[in-house]
mmCIF file of C-alpha atoms and ligand atoms in Angstrom:
data_model
loop_
_atom_site.group_PDB
_atom_site.id
_atom_site.type_symbol
_atom_site.label_atom_id
_atom_site.label_comp_id
_atom_site.label_asym_id
_atom_site.label_seq_id
_atom_site.Cartn_x
_atom_site.Cartn_y
_atom_site.Cartn_z
ATOM 1 C CA MET A 211 6.051 48.214 22.232
ATOM 2 C CA ILE A 212 9.457 46.549 22.506
ATOM 3 C CA LYS A 213 9.063 42.800 22.400
ATOM 4 C CA GLY A 214 10.760 40.626 25.047
ATOM 5 C CA LEU A 215 13.801 38.602 24.067
ATOM 6 C CA GLY A 216 11.764 35.414 24.297
ATOM 7 C CA HIS A 217 9.449 36.545 21.525
ATOM 8 C CA VAL A 218 8.939 34.199 18.620
ATOM 9 C CA SER A 219 6.594 34.780 15.726
ATOM 10 C CA GLN A 220 2.951 33.732 15.945
ATOM 11 C CA ARG A 221 3.664 31.447 13.034
ATOM 12 C CA ILE A 222 6.196 29.460 15.021
ATOM 13 C CA ASP A 223 4.312 29.813 18.280
ATOM 14 C CA GLN A 224 1.417 27.784 16.871
ATOM 15 C CA ILE A 225 3.488 24.702 16.019
ATOM 16 C CA THR A 226 4.771 22.076 18.398
ATOM 17 C CA GLU A 227 7.966 20.072 18.380
ATOM 18 C CA SER A 228 7.718 16.760 16.534
ATOM 19 C CA ALA A 229 6.299 14.394 19.169
ATOM 20 C CA THR A 230 8.080 11.426 17.669
ATOM 21 C CA LEU A 231 11.475 13.140 17.843
ATOM 22 C CA ALA A 232 10.625 14.322 21.373
ATOM 23 C CA ILE A 233 9.818 10.821 22.635
ATOM 24 C CA THR A 234 12.984 9.475 21.021
ATOM 25 C CA GLY A 235 14.909 12.254 22.779
ATOM 26 C CA GLN A 236 13.414 11.320 26.181
ATOM 27 C CA ALA A 237 14.175 7.651 25.623
ATOM 28 C CA ASN A 238 17.751 8.476 24.570
ATOM 29 C CA ALA A 239 18.253 10.665 27.662
ATOM 30 C CA LEU A 240 17.144 7.776 29.907
ATOM 31 C CA LYS A 241 19.464 5.436 27.998
ATOM 32 C CA ALA A 242 22.356 7.853 28.464
ATOM 33 C CA ALA A 243 21.588 7.858 32.194
ATOM 34 C CA GLY A 244 22.172 4.098 32.198
ATOM 35 C CA HIS A 245 18.591 2.771 31.934
ATOM 36 C CA ASN A 246 17.767 -0.183 29.736
ATOM 37 C CA VAL A 247 15.163 1.544 27.582
ATOM 38 C CA ILE A 248 13.299 -0.191 24.761
ATOM 39 C CA GLY A 249 12.264 2.385 22.178
ATOM 40 C CA PHE A 250 9.194 1.799 20.014
ATOM 41 C CA GLY A 251 9.101 5.482 19.184
ATOM 42 C CA VAL A 252 11.608 5.641 16.385
ATOM 43 C CA GLY A 253 10.528 6.082 12.800
ATOM 44 C CA GLU A 254 13.621 4.715 11.154
ATOM 45 C CA PRO A 255 15.016 1.345 10.078
ATOM 46 C CA ASP A 256 17.368 -0.171 12.642
ATOM 47 C CA PHE A 257 19.681 -1.225 9.798
ATOM 48 C CA ALA A 258 22.850 0.473 8.594
ATOM 49 C CA THR A 259 22.886 2.058 5.145
ATOM 50 C CA PRO A 260 23.986 -0.618 2.617
ATOM 51 C CA PRO A 261 27.806 -0.587 2.115
ATOM 52 C CA ALA A 262 27.716 0.207 -1.632
ATOM 53 C CA ILE A 263 25.828 3.419 -0.876
ATOM 54 C CA VAL A 264 28.231 4.414 1.891
ATOM 55 C CA GLU A 265 31.193 3.708 -0.410
ATOM 56 C CA ALA A 266 29.724 5.964 -3.100
ATOM 57 C CA ALA A 267 29.543 8.759 -0.540
ATOM 58 C CA ILE A 268 33.109 8.183 0.643
ATOM 59 C CA ALA A 269 34.333 8.417 -2.935
ATOM 60 C CA ALA A 270 32.171 11.504 -3.526
ATOM 61 C CA ALA A 271 33.620 13.316 -0.541
ATOM 62 C CA SER A 272 37.072 13.362 -2.093
ATOM 63 C CA GLU A 273 35.934 14.463 -5.551
ATOM 64 C CA ARG A 274 36.471 18.133 -6.266
ATOM 65 C CA ARG A 275 33.212 18.430 -8.249
ATOM 66 C CA ASN A 276 31.257 17.803 -5.077
ATOM 67 C CA HIS A 277 32.945 20.540 -3.072
ATOM 68 C CA GLY A 278 31.003 23.499 -4.404
ATOM 69 C CA TYR A 279 27.413 24.578 -4.931
ATOM 70 C CA THR A 280 25.370 22.545 -7.386
ATOM 71 C CA PRO A 281 21.911 23.256 -8.871
ATOM 72 C CA ALA A 282 19.204 23.862 -6.247
ATOM 73 C CA ALA A 283 16.935 21.353 -8.014
ATOM 74 C CA GLY A 284 19.430 18.548 -7.411
ATOM 75 C CA LEU A 285 22.307 16.992 -9.349
ATOM 76 C CA PRO A 286 21.104 16.523 -12.943
ATOM 77 C CA GLU A 287 22.233 12.874 -13.034
ATOM 78 C CA PHE A 288 20.422 12.202 -9.757
ATOM 79 C CA ARG A 289 17.194 13.750 -11.052
ATOM 80 C CA GLU A 290 17.471 11.624 -14.197
ATOM 81 C CA ALA A 291 18.059 8.528 -12.078
ATOM 82 C CA ILE A 292 15.051 9.315 -9.877
ATOM 83 C CA ALA A 293 12.885 9.579 -13.002
ATOM 84 C CA VAL A 294 14.117 6.118 -14.086
ATOM 85 C CA LYS A 295 13.596 4.712 -10.589
ATOM 86 C CA THR A 296 10.074 6.173 -10.444
ATOM 87 C CA MET A 297 9.183 4.328 -13.643
ATOM 88 C CA ARG A 298 10.855 1.141 -12.423
ATOM 89 C CA ASP A 299 9.177 1.057 -9.019
ATOM 90 C CA SER A 300 5.759 2.559 -9.591
ATOM 91 C CA GLY A 301 5.258 2.764 -13.348
ATOM 92 C CA PHE A 302 4.983 6.556 -13.243
ATOM 93 C CA ASP A 303 6.442 8.033 -16.424
ATOM 94 C CA VAL A 304 8.071 11.356 -15.502
ATOM 95 C CA THR A 305 10.888 13.560 -16.732
ATOM 96 C CA ALA A 306 13.842 14.851 -14.730
ATOM 97 C CA ASP A 307 12.517 18.413 -14.810
ATOM 98 C CA GLN A 308 9.566 17.258 -12.709
ATOM 99 C CA ILE A 309 11.886 16.154 -9.933
ATOM 100 C CA VAL A 310 13.279 18.327 -7.160
ATOM 101 C CA VAL A 311 15.714 16.845 -4.664
ATOM 102 C CA THR A 312 14.875 17.965 -1.120
ATOM 103 C CA ASN A 313 16.424 17.768 2.305
ATOM 104 C CA GLY A 314 14.576 14.563 3.188
ATOM 105 C CA GLY A 315 10.953 13.801 2.424
ATOM 106 C CA LYS A 316 9.914 16.098 5.262
ATOM 107 C CA HIS A 317 11.283 19.086 3.402
ATOM 108 C CA ALA A 318 9.250 18.124 0.334
ATOM 109 C CA VAL A 319 6.098 18.207 2.509
ATOM 110 C CA TYR A 320 6.995 21.663 3.756
ATOM 111 C CA ALA A 321 7.852 22.938 0.269
ATOM 112 C CA THR A 322 4.640 21.548 -1.258
ATOM 113 C CA CYS A 323 2.532 23.345 1.337
ATOM 114 C CA GLN A 324 4.467 26.595 0.853
ATOM 115 C CA ILE A 325 4.025 26.395 -2.894
ATOM 116 C CA LEU A 326 0.384 25.405 -3.126
ATOM 117 C CA LEU A 327 -1.335 27.005 -0.139
ATOM 118 C CA ASP A 328 -2.564 30.532 0.389
ATOM 119 C CA PRO A 329 -3.719 31.746 3.806
ATOM 120 C CA GLY A 330 -7.060 30.168 4.706
ATOM 121 C CA ASP A 331 -6.818 27.354 2.181
ATOM 122 C CA GLU A 332 -8.166 24.124 3.608
ATOM 123 C CA VAL A 333 -6.294 20.842 3.393
ATOM 124 C CA LEU A 334 -8.081 17.530 3.841
ATOM 125 C CA LEU A 335 -6.092 15.414 6.244
ATOM 126 C CA PRO A 336 -7.208 11.917 7.170
ATOM 127 C CA ALA A 337 -6.461 11.204 10.836
ATOM 128 C CA PRO A 338 -4.547 9.570 12.446
ATOM 129 C CA TYR A 339 -2.011 11.658 10.508
ATOM 130 C CA TRP A 340 1.766 11.847 10.404
ATOM 131 C CA VAL A 341 2.852 14.530 12.900
ATOM 132 C CA SER A 342 4.499 16.904 10.436
ATOM 133 C CA TYR A 343 1.563 17.290 8.014
ATOM 134 C CA PRO A 344 -0.638 19.644 10.085
ATOM 135 C CA GLU A 345 2.347 21.762 11.075
ATOM 136 C CA ALA A 346 3.527 22.128 7.472
ATOM 137 C CA ILE A 347 -0.022 23.133 6.508
ATOM 138 C CA ARG A 348 -0.213 25.718 9.301
ATOM 139 C CA LEU A 349 3.233 27.121 8.519
ATOM 140 C CA ALA A 350 1.915 27.911 5.053
ATOM 141 C CA GLY A 351 -1.176 29.634 6.501
ATOM 142 C CA GLY A 352 -3.392 26.694 5.572
ATOM 143 C CA VAL A 353 -6.056 25.060 7.706
ATOM 144 C CA PRO A 354 -5.923 21.304 8.329
ATOM 145 C CA VAL A 355 -9.384 19.735 8.041
ATOM 146 C CA LEU A 356 -9.182 16.461 9.906
ATOM 147 C CA ILE A 357 -11.120 13.460 8.662
ATOM 148 C CA PRO A 358 -11.172 10.776 11.338
ATOM 149 C CA THR A 359 -10.650 7.167 10.310
ATOM 150 C CA SER A 360 -10.722 4.190 12.653
ATOM 151 C CA SER A 361 -9.474 0.647 12.987
ATOM 152 C CA VAL A 362 -13.013 -0.571 12.203
ATOM 153 C CA ASP A 363 -12.457 0.689 8.639
ATOM 154 C CA ASP A 364 -8.784 -0.345 8.582
ATOM 155 C CA PHE A 365 -7.910 3.362 8.876
ATOM 156 C CA LEU A 366 -8.952 3.964 5.252
ATOM 157 C CA VAL A 367 -10.718 7.193 4.361
ATOM 158 C CA THR A 368 -13.777 6.909 2.104
ATOM 159 C CA ILE A 369 -14.922 9.074 -0.800
ATOM 160 C CA ASP A 370 -18.075 9.920 1.177
ATOM 161 C CA GLN A 371 -15.982 11.225 4.040
ATOM 162 C CA LEU A 372 -13.858 13.293 1.676
ATOM 163 C CA GLU A 373 -16.931 14.632 -0.060
ATOM 164 C CA ALA A 374 -18.504 15.623 3.258
ATOM 165 C CA ALA A 375 -15.388 17.574 4.243
ATOM 166 C CA VAL A 376 -15.047 19.634 1.056
ATOM 167 C CA THR A 377 -15.800 23.352 1.098
ATOM 168 C CA ASP A 378 -15.100 26.054 -1.451
ATOM 169 C CA ARG A 379 -11.801 26.687 0.391
ATOM 170 C CA THR A 380 -10.541 23.122 -0.083
ATOM 171 C CA LYS A 381 -7.226 23.238 -1.937
ATOM 172 C CA MET A 382 -5.481 19.967 -1.289
ATOM 173 C CA LEU A 383 -5.676 16.457 0.109
ATOM 174 C CA ILE A 384 -2.701 14.914 1.871
ATOM 175 C CA PHE A 385 -2.673 11.203 1.214
ATOM 176 C CA VAL A 386 -0.234 8.572 2.465
ATOM 177 C CA SER A 387 -0.057 4.871 1.709
ATOM 178 C CA PRO A 388 1.566 2.855 3.248
ATOM 179 C CA SER A 389 0.695 4.991 6.221
ATOM 180 C CA ASN A 390 2.608 6.371 9.107
ATOM 181 C CA PRO A 391 1.244 6.059 11.803
ATOM 182 C CA THR A 392 -1.393 3.384 11.108
ATOM 183 C CA GLY A 393 0.431 0.895 8.871
ATOM 184 C CA ALA A 394 -2.608 0.964 6.548
ATOM 185 C CA VAL A 395 -2.111 0.288 2.833
ATOM 186 C CA TYR A 396 -4.878 1.492 0.529
ATOM 187 C CA PRO A 397 -6.044 -1.006 -2.102
ATOM 188 C CA PRO A 398 -5.248 0.222 -5.654
ATOM 189 C CA ASP A 399 -8.918 0.635 -6.593
ATOM 190 C CA LEU A 400 -9.553 2.931 -3.634
ATOM 191 C CA ILE A 401 -6.431 4.952 -4.487
ATOM 192 C CA ALA A 402 -7.742 5.259 -8.042
ATOM 193 C CA ALA A 403 -11.178 6.315 -6.810
ATOM 194 C CA ILE A 404 -9.696 8.957 -4.500
ATOM 195 C CA GLY A 405 -7.408 10.273 -7.243
ATOM 196 C CA ASN A 406 -10.259 10.479 -9.749
ATOM 197 C CA TRP A 407 -12.483 12.149 -7.167
ATOM 198 C CA ALA A 408 -9.787 14.781 -6.481
ATOM 199 C CA ALA A 409 -9.312 15.372 -10.215
ATOM 200 C CA GLU A 410 -13.046 15.855 -10.726
ATOM 201 C CA ARG A 411 -13.209 18.219 -7.779
ATOM 202 C CA GLY A 412 -10.136 20.184 -8.913
ATOM 203 C CA ILE A 413 -8.371 19.417 -5.639
ATOM 204 C CA TRP A 414 -4.596 18.981 -5.441
ATOM 205 C CA VAL A 415 -3.177 15.842 -3.896
ATOM 206 C CA MET A 416 0.127 15.467 -2.155
ATOM 207 C CA THR A 417 0.697 11.736 -2.059
ATOM 208 C CA ASP A 418 3.429 10.438 0.212
ATOM 209 C CA GLU A 419 5.059 7.247 -1.102
ATOM 210 C CA ILE A 420 8.054 7.152 1.216
ATOM 211 C CA TYR A 421 7.140 3.629 2.434
ATOM 212 C CA GLU A 422 6.453 2.274 -1.078
ATOM 213 C CA HIS A 423 8.681 -0.792 -0.656
ATOM 214 C CA LEU A 424 7.428 -1.759 2.786
ATOM 215 C CA VAL A 425 4.216 -3.705 2.200
ATOM 216 C CA TYR A 426 3.434 -7.144 3.601
ATOM 217 C CA GLY A 427 1.235 -10.131 2.930
ATOM 218 C CA ASP A 428 -1.235 -9.499 0.128
ATOM 219 C CA ALA A 429 -0.895 -5.719 0.262
ATOM 220 C CA VAL A 430 0.471 -3.971 -2.824
ATOM 221 C CA HIS A 431 1.666 -0.432 -3.279
ATOM 222 C CA ALA A 432 0.054 1.659 -6.012
ATOM 223 C CA SER A 433 1.014 5.176 -7.009
ATOM 224 C CA MET A 434 -1.973 7.534 -7.256
ATOM 225 C CA PRO A 435 -1.070 9.294 -10.553
ATOM 226 C CA VAL A 436 -0.544 5.875 -12.162
ATOM 227 C CA VAL A 437 -3.885 4.384 -11.141
ATOM 228 C CA ALA A 438 -5.680 7.736 -11.547
ATOM 229 C CA PRO A 439 -3.939 9.486 -14.472
ATOM 230 C CA ALA A 440 -6.603 12.219 -14.394
ATOM 231 C CA VAL A 441 -4.992 13.627 -11.253
ATOM 232 C CA ARG A 442 -1.454 13.836 -12.688
ATOM 233 C CA ASP A 443 -1.592 17.580 -13.289
ATOM 234 C CA ARG A 444 -2.649 18.257 -9.725
ATOM 235 C CA CYS A 445 -0.529 15.697 -7.972
ATOM 236 C CA VAL A 446 2.745 15.989 -6.076
ATOM 237 C CA VAL A 447 4.407 12.679 -5.252
ATOM 238 C CA LEU A 448 6.758 12.675 -2.305
ATOM 239 C CA ASN A 449 9.443 10.068 -1.886
ATOM 240 C CA GLY A 450 12.999 9.616 -0.669
ATOM 241 C CA CYS A 451 15.844 7.370 0.395
ATOM 242 C CA SER A 452 15.157 7.441 4.143
ATOM 243 C CA LYS A 453 13.019 4.373 4.668
ATOM 244 C CA SER A 454 13.834 2.184 1.653
ATOM 245 C CA TYR A 455 17.618 2.385 1.981
ATOM 246 C CA ALA A 456 18.002 2.977 5.742
ATOM 247 C CA MET A 457 19.195 6.519 5.026
ATOM 248 C CA THR A 458 17.214 8.685 7.462
ATOM 249 C CA GLY A 459 20.312 10.591 8.541
ATOM 250 C CA TRP A 460 21.510 11.409 5.034
ATOM 251 C CA ARG A 461 18.569 13.736 4.371
ATOM 252 C CA VAL A 462 17.757 12.845 0.797
ATOM 253 C CA GLY A 463 14.183 13.057 -0.427
ATOM 254 C CA TRP A 464 12.426 14.421 -3.474
ATOM 255 C CA MET A 465 9.165 15.529 -4.956
ATOM 256 C CA VAL A 466 7.781 14.618 -8.352
ATOM 257 C CA ALA A 467 5.550 17.464 -9.426
ATOM 258 C CA PRO A 468 3.924 19.045 -12.472
ATOM 259 C CA PRO A 469 6.586 21.341 -14.043
ATOM 260 C CA PRO A 470 5.176 24.666 -12.721
ATOM 261 C CA VAL A 471 5.206 23.312 -9.162
ATOM 262 C CA ALA A 472 8.674 21.818 -9.589
ATOM 263 C CA LYS A 473 9.949 25.173 -10.883
ATOM 264 C CA ALA A 474 8.401 26.940 -7.897
ATOM 265 C CA ALA A 475 10.059 24.447 -5.553
ATOM 266 C CA VAL A 476 13.434 25.217 -7.113
ATOM 267 C CA ARG A 477 12.830 28.951 -6.604
ATOM 268 C CA LEU A 478 11.979 28.333 -2.961
ATOM 269 C CA GLN A 479 14.984 26.093 -2.375
ATOM 270 C CA SER A 480 17.328 28.496 -4.118
ATOM 271 C CA HIS A 481 16.679 30.956 -1.282
ATOM 272 C CA MET A 482 16.189 28.504 1.516
ATOM 273 C CA THR A 483 18.614 25.612 1.390
ATOM 274 C CA SER A 484 20.467 25.801 -1.970
ATOM 275 C CA ASN A 485 21.463 22.291 -2.953
ATOM 276 C CA VAL A 486 21.106 19.193 -0.763
ATOM 277 C CA SER A 487 24.597 18.024 0.294
ATOM 278 C CA ASN A 488 26.372 16.708 -2.815
ATOM 279 C CA VAL A 489 27.868 13.795 -0.898
ATOM 280 C CA ALA A 490 24.406 12.750 0.266
ATOM 281 C CA GLN A 491 23.028 13.136 -3.272
ATOM 282 C CA ARG A 492 25.802 10.904 -4.647
ATOM 283 C CA ALA A 493 24.839 8.343 -2.012
ATOM 284 C CA GLY A 494 21.219 8.726 -3.118
ATOM 285 C CA LEU A 495 22.277 8.222 -6.727
ATOM 286 C CA ALA A 496 23.979 4.943 -5.789
ATOM 287 C CA ALA A 497 20.840 3.944 -3.871
ATOM 288 C CA VAL A 498 18.302 4.529 -6.617
ATOM 289 C CA THR A 499 20.477 3.083 -9.396
ATOM 290 C CA GLY A 500 21.320 -0.015 -7.345
ATOM 291 C CA ASN A 501 19.133 -3.040 -6.819
ATOM 292 C CA LEU A 502 16.427 -3.483 -4.210
ATOM 293 C CA ASP A 503 18.076 -6.395 -2.377
ATOM 294 C CA ALA A 504 18.707 -4.484 0.843
ATOM 295 C CA VAL A 505 15.124 -3.304 1.147
ATOM 296 C CA ALA A 506 13.911 -6.838 0.391
ATOM 297 C CA GLU A 507 16.031 -8.082 3.311
ATOM 298 C CA MET A 508 14.710 -5.383 5.610
ATOM 299 C CA ARG A 509 11.180 -6.213 4.539
ATOM 300 C CA VAL A 510 11.613 -9.841 5.588
ATOM 301 C CA ALA A 511 12.800 -8.759 9.046
ATOM 302 C CA PHE A 512 10.065 -6.130 9.426
ATOM 303 C CA ASP A 513 7.415 -8.622 8.362
ATOM 304 C CA ARG A 514 8.537 -11.116 11.009
ATOM 305 C CA ARG A 515 8.549 -8.431 13.698
ATOM 306 C CA ARG A 516 5.205 -7.087 12.529
ATOM 307 C CA ARG A 517 3.580 -10.453 13.090
ATOM 308 C CA THR A 518 5.182 -10.866 16.518
ATOM 309 C CA MET A 519 4.130 -7.361 17.515
ATOM 310 C CA HIS A 520 0.579 -7.811 16.284
ATOM 311 C CA ARG A 521 0.233 -11.018 18.297
ATOM 312 C CA MET A 522 1.859 -9.712 21.473
ATOM 313 C CA LEU A 523 -0.088 -6.445 21.496
ATOM 314 C CA ASN A 524 -3.360 -8.344 21.199
ATOM 315 C CA GLU A 525 -2.278 -10.598 24.059
ATOM 316 C CA THR A 526 -1.777 -7.524 26.243
ATOM 317 C CA ALA A 527 -4.658 -6.688 28.611
ATOM 318 C CA GLY A 528 -6.532 -3.630 27.387
ATOM 319 C CA VAL A 529 -4.832 -3.440 23.981
ATOM 320 C CA GLU A 530 -6.437 -4.144 20.600
ATOM 321 C CA CYS A 531 -4.558 -3.913 17.351
ATOM 322 C CA ILE A 532 -5.401 -4.537 13.711
ATOM 323 C CA GLU A 533 -2.671 -6.071 11.598
ATOM 324 C CA PRO A 534 -0.488 -3.420 9.956
ATOM 325 C CA GLN A 535 -0.165 -3.934 6.196
ATOM 326 C CA GLY A 536 2.760 -1.633 5.510
ATOM 327 C CA ALA A 537 5.463 0.760 6.774
ATOM 328 C CA PHE A 538 6.850 -0.310 10.176
ATOM 329 C CA TYR A 539 4.188 0.766 12.640
ATOM 330 C CA ALA A 540 1.388 -0.843 14.597
ATOM 331 C CA PHE A 541 -1.334 1.490 15.820
ATOM 332 C CA PRO A 542 -3.227 -0.212 18.656
ATOM 333 C CA ASN A 543 -6.149 1.088 20.644
ATOM 334 C CA VAL A 544 -5.006 1.270 24.284
ATOM 335 C CA GLU A 545 -8.213 2.537 25.878
ATOM 336 C CA GLY A 546 -8.506 -0.686 27.878
ATOM 337 C CA MET A 547 -5.336 0.303 29.741
ATOM 338 C CA LEU A 548 -6.818 3.643 30.804
ATOM 339 C CA ASN A 549 -8.786 4.588 33.925
ATOM 340 C CA ARG A 550 -7.831 1.488 35.857
ATOM 341 C CA PRO A 551 -4.871 0.613 38.075
ATOM 342 C CA LEU A 552 -1.942 -0.820 36.139
ATOM 343 C CA GLY A 553 0.440 -3.443 37.489
ATOM 344 C CA ASN A 554 2.417 -0.787 39.384
ATOM 345 C CA GLY A 555 -0.703 0.762 40.927
ATOM 346 C CA ALA A 556 -0.621 3.857 38.698
ATOM 347 C CA THR A 557 -3.657 4.917 36.672
ATOM 348 C CA ALA A 558 -3.514 6.726 33.329
ATOM 349 C CA THR A 559 -6.476 8.773 32.172
ATOM 350 C CA SER A 560 -5.195 9.331 28.620
ATOM 351 C CA SER A 561 -2.811 7.684 26.181
ATOM 352 C CA LEU A 562 -0.509 10.673 26.728
ATOM 353 C CA GLU A 563 -0.331 9.911 30.449
ATOM 354 C CA LEU A 564 -0.007 6.216 29.712
ATOM 355 C CA ALA A 565 3.096 6.835 27.587
ATOM 356 C CA ALA A 566 4.711 8.765 30.445
ATOM 357 C CA ILE A 567 3.814 6.075 33.010
ATOM 358 C CA VAL A 568 5.068 3.232 30.820
ATOM 359 C CA LEU A 569 8.347 5.013 30.111
ATOM 360 C CA ASP A 570 8.854 5.771 33.778
ATOM 361 C CA ALA A 571 7.771 2.383 35.139
ATOM 362 C CA VAL A 572 9.140 -0.145 32.668
ATOM 363 C CA LYS A 573 11.386 2.001 30.450
ATOM 364 C CA VAL A 574 9.400 1.346 27.297
ATOM 365 C CA ALA A 575 8.895 4.267 24.903
ATOM 366 C CA PHE A 576 6.028 4.561 22.448
ATOM 367 C CA VAL A 577 4.308 7.567 20.891
ATOM 368 C CA PRO A 578 0.849 8.372 22.307
ATOM 369 C CA GLY A 579 -2.010 8.711 19.830
ATOM 370 C CA GLU A 580 -2.507 12.387 20.751
ATOM 371 C CA ALA A 581 0.528 13.157 18.581
ATOM 372 C CA PHE A 582 -1.354 11.842 15.543
ATOM 373 C CA GLY A 583 -4.758 13.321 16.330
ATOM 374 C CA SER A 584 -6.014 10.027 17.754
ATOM 375 C CA PRO A 585 -6.225 9.970 21.574
ATOM 376 C CA GLY A 586 -6.695 6.531 23.104
ATOM 377 C CA SER A 587 -4.246 4.973 20.662
ATOM 378 C CA ALA A 588 -0.512 4.520 20.456
ATOM 379 C CA ARG A 589 2.086 4.065 17.776
ATOM 380 C CA PHE A 590 4.586 1.276 18.155
ATOM 381 C CA SER A 591 7.381 1.044 15.606
ATOM 382 C CA PHE A 592 8.607 -2.444 14.767
ATOM 383 C CA ALA A 593 11.908 -1.169 13.420
ATOM 384 C CA LEU A 594 13.907 -2.606 16.302
ATOM 385 C CA SER A 595 15.594 -5.933 16.954
ATOM 386 C CA ASP A 596 13.450 -9.032 17.465
ATOM 387 C CA ASP A 597 14.824 -9.489 20.990
ATOM 388 C CA ASP A 598 14.193 -5.899 22.031
ATOM 389 C CA LEU A 599 10.728 -6.054 20.530
ATOM 390 C CA VAL A 600 9.792 -9.134 22.577
ATOM 391 C CA GLU A 601 11.404 -7.748 25.720
ATOM 392 C CA GLY A 602 9.646 -4.382 25.412
ATOM 393 C CA LEU A 603 6.224 -5.847 24.685
ATOM 394 C CA SER A 604 6.629 -8.358 27.545
ATOM 395 C CA ARG A 605 7.318 -5.472 29.911
ATOM 396 C CA LEU A 606 4.245 -3.666 28.604
ATOM 397 C CA ALA A 607 2.063 -6.771 29.009
ATOM 398 C CA GLU A 608 3.225 -7.226 32.594
ATOM 399 C CA LEU A 609 2.426 -3.621 33.452
ATOM 400 C CA ALA A 610 -0.933 -3.890 31.680
ATOM 401 C CA SER A 611 -2.081 -6.737 33.894
ATOM 402 C CA SER A 612 -4.083 -5.273 36.755
ATOM 403 C CA ALA A 613 -2.476 -4.383 40.078
HETATM 404 N N1 PLP E 983 6.525 10.927 5.211
HETATM 405 C C1 PLP E 983 6.235 10.052 6.158
HETATM 406 C C2 PLP E 983 4.879 9.427 6.164
HETATM 407 C C3 PLP E 983 7.173 9.737 7.145
HETATM 408 O O1 PLP E 983 6.865 8.846 8.097
HETATM 409 C C4 PLP E 983 8.422 10.373 7.117
HETATM 410 C C5 PLP E 983 9.405 10.124 8.178
HETATM 411 O O2 PLP E 983 9.116 9.705 9.264
HETATM 412 C C6 PLP E 983 8.681 11.272 6.082
HETATM 413 C C7 PLP E 983 7.709 11.535 5.147
HETATM 414 C C8 PLP E 983 9.958 12.037 5.951
HETATM 415 O O3 PLP E 983 11.080 11.314 5.941
HETATM 416 P P1 PLP E 983 12.493 12.004 5.802
HETATM 417 O O4 PLP E 983 12.334 13.469 5.967
HETATM 418 O O5 PLP E 983 13.319 11.407 6.889
HETATM 419 O O6 PLP E 983 12.996 11.643 4.441
#
């Protein structure tokens, strides 16, 4: 049978567009139409990339050596620098041949799933989860096995839960701390316990450390293969420049993997993307060899906004929120805003509907919990200006008060 022109593969048919990018797109379209939209949907720092990094890229653009193809694994000096940075920031002693530069951290997630998963392999995925994890698993033929966590347990998965979810098809655990979307930061001893459990069980771990520098209060970041060395040989660490250096648009991430996995990633990239843009890699090199002053400044601003957001969300009728410990997201329960008339007379029966009503009524964008496998919740980013944050949450609070 001749397939219609609209035909796409079953593989692609089963995945959905990134909900966070979609909500940002809707908010941007309303902004372009002249509306004063406050966006809590974005997953990126509202800061510009630090000038020294931009200058390195400007210089790189005019250098002949950056005009041609370079090794698919990444510029050798950048891989060396990432190894040094990994030791500096997390105490993980790795060599440059374990590092593969990818087109953003997201691409490292995709590549890891392609490399490690065979069709039918199960991947343990604590929920709420970051939107791209289940899709990357499915694109590799894997099966996401969701493990629900809740605010009552600070959104931390337990060993018992992991143990209960294991089958003989379990291949990998996807772990993230600090977490998008919940803002949870796992205590080092729990990270160690989970890593040791995975090692004992022979389960791979992909651990996402992209928010490593964004922890607040007493929370500390710990790298799983450092606190659980037993898991080193089955552990892929994902990281990148996006969140720490306000470089989301530059598309520079990397994986740190056992050598056979790193080699496989290079093979995959050599057919898929070749090298990440040399100019962006030179910017990344300046980022990881520079100091951490810019991220320290961002952290101060995020921390202030985090506390304001936590307070204002809890002052909003029908909203309950635990204090985020890391990243730049609050993940409140909004069930108290459902199934009752809001200030404008409208009633939402789900957090998905609520997001649409709030955007339409008061021009405030947030990502509904459905996107993260957690209906009844919502993700609010606090990576926006203090004034916009207060304005947006005030609008939400007004709408939340009953009609
Ligand atoms: N991992 C997590 C948990 C994220 O939140 C993101 C971005 O939102 C990424 C990875 C990927 O970041 P990027 O591809 O922009 O480097």
